[in-house]
Coordinates of C-alpha atoms in Angstrom, one line a residue:
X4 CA 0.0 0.0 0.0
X5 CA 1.5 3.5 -0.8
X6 CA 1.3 5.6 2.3
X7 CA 3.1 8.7 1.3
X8 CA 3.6 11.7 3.2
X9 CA 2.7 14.6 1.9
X10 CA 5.6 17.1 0.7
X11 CA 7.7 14.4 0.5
X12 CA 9.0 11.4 -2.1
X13 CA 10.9 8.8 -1.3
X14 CA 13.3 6.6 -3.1
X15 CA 15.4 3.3 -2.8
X16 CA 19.2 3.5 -3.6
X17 CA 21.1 0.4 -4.2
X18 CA 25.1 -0.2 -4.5
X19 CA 25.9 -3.4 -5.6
X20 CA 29.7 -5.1 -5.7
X21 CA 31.6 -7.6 -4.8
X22 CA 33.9 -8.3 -1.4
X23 CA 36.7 -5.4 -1.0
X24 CA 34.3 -3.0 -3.4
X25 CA 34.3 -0.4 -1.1
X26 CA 30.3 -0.8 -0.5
X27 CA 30.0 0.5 3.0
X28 CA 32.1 3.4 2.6
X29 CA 29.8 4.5 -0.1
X30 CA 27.3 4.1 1.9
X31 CA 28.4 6.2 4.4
X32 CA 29.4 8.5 2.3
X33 CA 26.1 8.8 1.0
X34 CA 24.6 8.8 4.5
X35 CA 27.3 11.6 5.6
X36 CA 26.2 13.8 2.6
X37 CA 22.4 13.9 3.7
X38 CA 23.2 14.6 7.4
X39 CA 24.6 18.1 5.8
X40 CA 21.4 18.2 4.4
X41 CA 20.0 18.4 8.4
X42 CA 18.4 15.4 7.4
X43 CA 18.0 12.7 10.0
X44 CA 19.7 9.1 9.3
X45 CA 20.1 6.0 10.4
X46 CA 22.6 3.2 9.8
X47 CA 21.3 -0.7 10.1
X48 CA 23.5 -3.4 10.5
X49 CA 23.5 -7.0 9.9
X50 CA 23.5 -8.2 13.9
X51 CA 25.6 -11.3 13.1
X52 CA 28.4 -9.6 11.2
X53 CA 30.8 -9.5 14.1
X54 CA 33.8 -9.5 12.2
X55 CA 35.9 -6.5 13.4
X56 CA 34.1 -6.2 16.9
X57 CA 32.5 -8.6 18.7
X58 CA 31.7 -7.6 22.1
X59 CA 29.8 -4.3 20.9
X60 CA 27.4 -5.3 17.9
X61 CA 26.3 -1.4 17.6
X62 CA 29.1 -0.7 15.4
X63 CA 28.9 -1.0 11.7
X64 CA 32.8 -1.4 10.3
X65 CA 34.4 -0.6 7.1
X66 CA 37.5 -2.8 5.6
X67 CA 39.5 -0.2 6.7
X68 CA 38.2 -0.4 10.2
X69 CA 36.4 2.4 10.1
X70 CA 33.9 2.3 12.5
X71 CA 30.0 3.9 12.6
X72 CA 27.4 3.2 14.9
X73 CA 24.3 1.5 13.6
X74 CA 21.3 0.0 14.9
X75 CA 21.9 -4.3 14.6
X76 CA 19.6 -6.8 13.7
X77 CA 18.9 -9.9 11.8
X78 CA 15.5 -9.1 10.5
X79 CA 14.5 -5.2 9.3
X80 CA 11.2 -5.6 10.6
X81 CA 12.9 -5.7 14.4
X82 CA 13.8 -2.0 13.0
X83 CA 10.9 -0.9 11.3
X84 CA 9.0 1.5 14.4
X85 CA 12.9 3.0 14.7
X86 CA 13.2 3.7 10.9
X87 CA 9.8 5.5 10.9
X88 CA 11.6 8.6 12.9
X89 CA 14.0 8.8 10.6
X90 CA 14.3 10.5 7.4
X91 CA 17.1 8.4 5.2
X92 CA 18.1 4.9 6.6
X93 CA 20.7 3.1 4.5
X94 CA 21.2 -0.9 5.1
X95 CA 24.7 -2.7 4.6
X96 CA 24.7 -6.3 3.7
X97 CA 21.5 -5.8 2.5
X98 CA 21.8 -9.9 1.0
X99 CA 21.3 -11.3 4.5
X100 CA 18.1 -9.5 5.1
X101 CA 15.1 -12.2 3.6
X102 CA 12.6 -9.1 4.3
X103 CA 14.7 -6.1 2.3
X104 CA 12.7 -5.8 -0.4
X105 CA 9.1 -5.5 1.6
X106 CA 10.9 -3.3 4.2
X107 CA 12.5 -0.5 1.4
X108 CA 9.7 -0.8 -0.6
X109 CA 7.6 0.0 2.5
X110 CA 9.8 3.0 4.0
X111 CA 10.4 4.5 0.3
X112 CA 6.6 4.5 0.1
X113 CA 6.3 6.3 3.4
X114 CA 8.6 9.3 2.1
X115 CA 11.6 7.6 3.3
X116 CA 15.4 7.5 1.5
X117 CA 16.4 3.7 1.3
X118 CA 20.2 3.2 0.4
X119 CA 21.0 -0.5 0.7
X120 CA 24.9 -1.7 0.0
X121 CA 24.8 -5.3 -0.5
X122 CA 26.7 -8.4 -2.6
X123 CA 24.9 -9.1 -5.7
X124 CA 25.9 -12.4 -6.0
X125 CA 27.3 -15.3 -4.2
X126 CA 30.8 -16.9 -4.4
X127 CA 29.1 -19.3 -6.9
X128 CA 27.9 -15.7 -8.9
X129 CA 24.3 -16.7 -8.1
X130 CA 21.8 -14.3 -7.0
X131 CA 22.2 -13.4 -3.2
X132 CA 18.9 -13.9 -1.4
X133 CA 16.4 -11.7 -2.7
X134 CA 18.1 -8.5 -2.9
X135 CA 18.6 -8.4 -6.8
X136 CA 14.8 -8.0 -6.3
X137 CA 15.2 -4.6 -5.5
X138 CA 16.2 -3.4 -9.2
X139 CA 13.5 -3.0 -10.8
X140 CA 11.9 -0.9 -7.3
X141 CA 14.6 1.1 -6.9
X142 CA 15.8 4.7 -8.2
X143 CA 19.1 4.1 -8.5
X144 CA 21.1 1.5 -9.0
X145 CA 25.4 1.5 -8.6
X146 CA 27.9 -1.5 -9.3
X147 CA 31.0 -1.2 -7.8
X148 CA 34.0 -3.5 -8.7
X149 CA 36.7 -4.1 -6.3
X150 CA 40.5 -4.6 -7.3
X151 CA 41.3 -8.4 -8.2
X152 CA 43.7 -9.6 -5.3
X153 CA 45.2 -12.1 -8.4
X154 CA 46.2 -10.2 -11.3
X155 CA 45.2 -6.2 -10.2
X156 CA 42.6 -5.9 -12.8
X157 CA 38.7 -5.0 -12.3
X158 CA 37.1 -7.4 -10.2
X159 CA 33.7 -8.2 -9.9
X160 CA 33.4 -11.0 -8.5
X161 CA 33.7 -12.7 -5.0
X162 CA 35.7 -16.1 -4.5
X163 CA 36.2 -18.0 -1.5
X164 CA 39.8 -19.1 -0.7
X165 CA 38.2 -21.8 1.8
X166 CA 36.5 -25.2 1.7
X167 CA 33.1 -24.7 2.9
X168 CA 29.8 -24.5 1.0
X169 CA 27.4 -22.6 3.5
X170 CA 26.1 -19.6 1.5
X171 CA 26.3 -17.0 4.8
X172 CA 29.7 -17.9 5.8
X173 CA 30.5 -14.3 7.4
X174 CA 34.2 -13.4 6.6
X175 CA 36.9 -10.7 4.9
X176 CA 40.1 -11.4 3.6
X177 CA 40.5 -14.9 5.9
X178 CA 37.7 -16.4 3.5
X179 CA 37.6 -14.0 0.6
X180 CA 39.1 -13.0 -2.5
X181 CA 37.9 -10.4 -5.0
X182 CA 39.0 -11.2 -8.6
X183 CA 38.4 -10.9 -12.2
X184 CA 36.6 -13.2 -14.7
X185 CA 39.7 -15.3 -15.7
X186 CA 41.0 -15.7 -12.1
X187 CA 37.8 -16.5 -10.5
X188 CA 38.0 -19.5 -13.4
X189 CA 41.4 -20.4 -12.8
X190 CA 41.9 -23.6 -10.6
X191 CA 41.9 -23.3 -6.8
X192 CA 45.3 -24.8 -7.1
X193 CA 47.0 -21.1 -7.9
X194 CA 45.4 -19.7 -4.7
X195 CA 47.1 -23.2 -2.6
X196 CA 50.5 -22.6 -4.4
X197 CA 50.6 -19.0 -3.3
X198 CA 48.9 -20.1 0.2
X199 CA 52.3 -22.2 0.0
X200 CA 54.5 -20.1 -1.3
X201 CA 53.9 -17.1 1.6
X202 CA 53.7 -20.4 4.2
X203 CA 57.4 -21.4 2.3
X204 CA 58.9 -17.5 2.7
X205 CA 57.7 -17.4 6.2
X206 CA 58.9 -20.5 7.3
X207 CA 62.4 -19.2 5.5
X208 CA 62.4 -16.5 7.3
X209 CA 61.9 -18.1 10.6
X210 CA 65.0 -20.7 9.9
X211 CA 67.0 -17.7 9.3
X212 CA 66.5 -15.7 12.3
X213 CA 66.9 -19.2 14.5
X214 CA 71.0 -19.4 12.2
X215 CA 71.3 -15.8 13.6
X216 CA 70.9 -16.2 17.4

């Protein structure tokens, strides 16, 4: 149902992009620009993302460790009455959410400025939950490609450097890698050779401090 408020139109922004795309700064920086605006905004977070901090859940983290708080939960409808006060709310990981396209097509409809950052795809390049859902709802729409951690070329996709196939499998550069077309091909082999390779230099390096003491 569209319950507008009058003198006032809202909208869904989406940034799409892989792992390392620089997602949630965008976000931010999005968010930043409309508190110049003396407009009122709040940050949601995924409650299980703990990754950089997990004794306070509040804070919403970059790569880079920058650090924002947010309001955490694992379903938006725990922050729905909250998100009503507010004028722009923006949404990272907007994949784990199962209700985010209900929830921004709901708030957008009130007046309200949805920004969600999210994955478009899984580490198998399948659709990630129902967020994709959003593009034909939304405003705007943004890909972002990260740097491929193989080659240095555009990358955008996500691969995963570890044997597991849980689709949420929470993780940064311990599980990740972002990387082009041809290297997210390329055998897993190449990413154990240079697993071995760094393991090989470090190990070096360790016999040759022990021959200097």
């Amino acid at each position: 149902m569209f319950k507008n408020v009058v003198g006032k139109i809202g909208k869904i922004q989406v940034i799409y992009g892989p792992m390392f795309s620089g997602k949630t700064t965008e976000l931010i920086r999005r968010i930043k620009r409309f508190n110049l605006t003396n407009q009122k905004c709040l940050l949601i977070k995924y409650s299980k993302d703990t990754r950089y901090n997990e004794i306070d859940r509040s804070l919403l983290y970059t790569h880079d460790k920058q650090n924002y708080q947010a309001f955490p939960c694992s379903v938006l409808e725990e922050a729905k009455d909250k998100a009503l006060d507010y004028d722009v709310i923006g949404i990272d990981e907007g994949q784990f959410f199962q209700d985010i396209v209900p929830f921004s097509e709901d708030l957008a409809n009130r007046g309200k400025t949805v920004i969600v950052a999210a994955l478009d795809g899984t580490f198998q390049r399948k659709p990630f939950g129902t967020v994709l859902e959003l593009v034909p709802k939304a405003e705007s729409i943004t890909k972002l490609t990260a740097v491929c951690m193989q080659c240095f070329k555009d990358a955008p996709f996500t691969k995963r450097i570890v044997p597991d196939e849980t689709v949420e499998l929470i993780g940064g550069a311990d599980k990740y890698i972002s990387v082009c077309r041809e290297c997210y091909h390329a055998e897993d082999i190449n990413l154990n050779q240079n697993q071995n390779q760094n393991n090989n230099n470090r190990n070096n390096n360790n016999s040759n401090n022990s021959n200097k003491v």
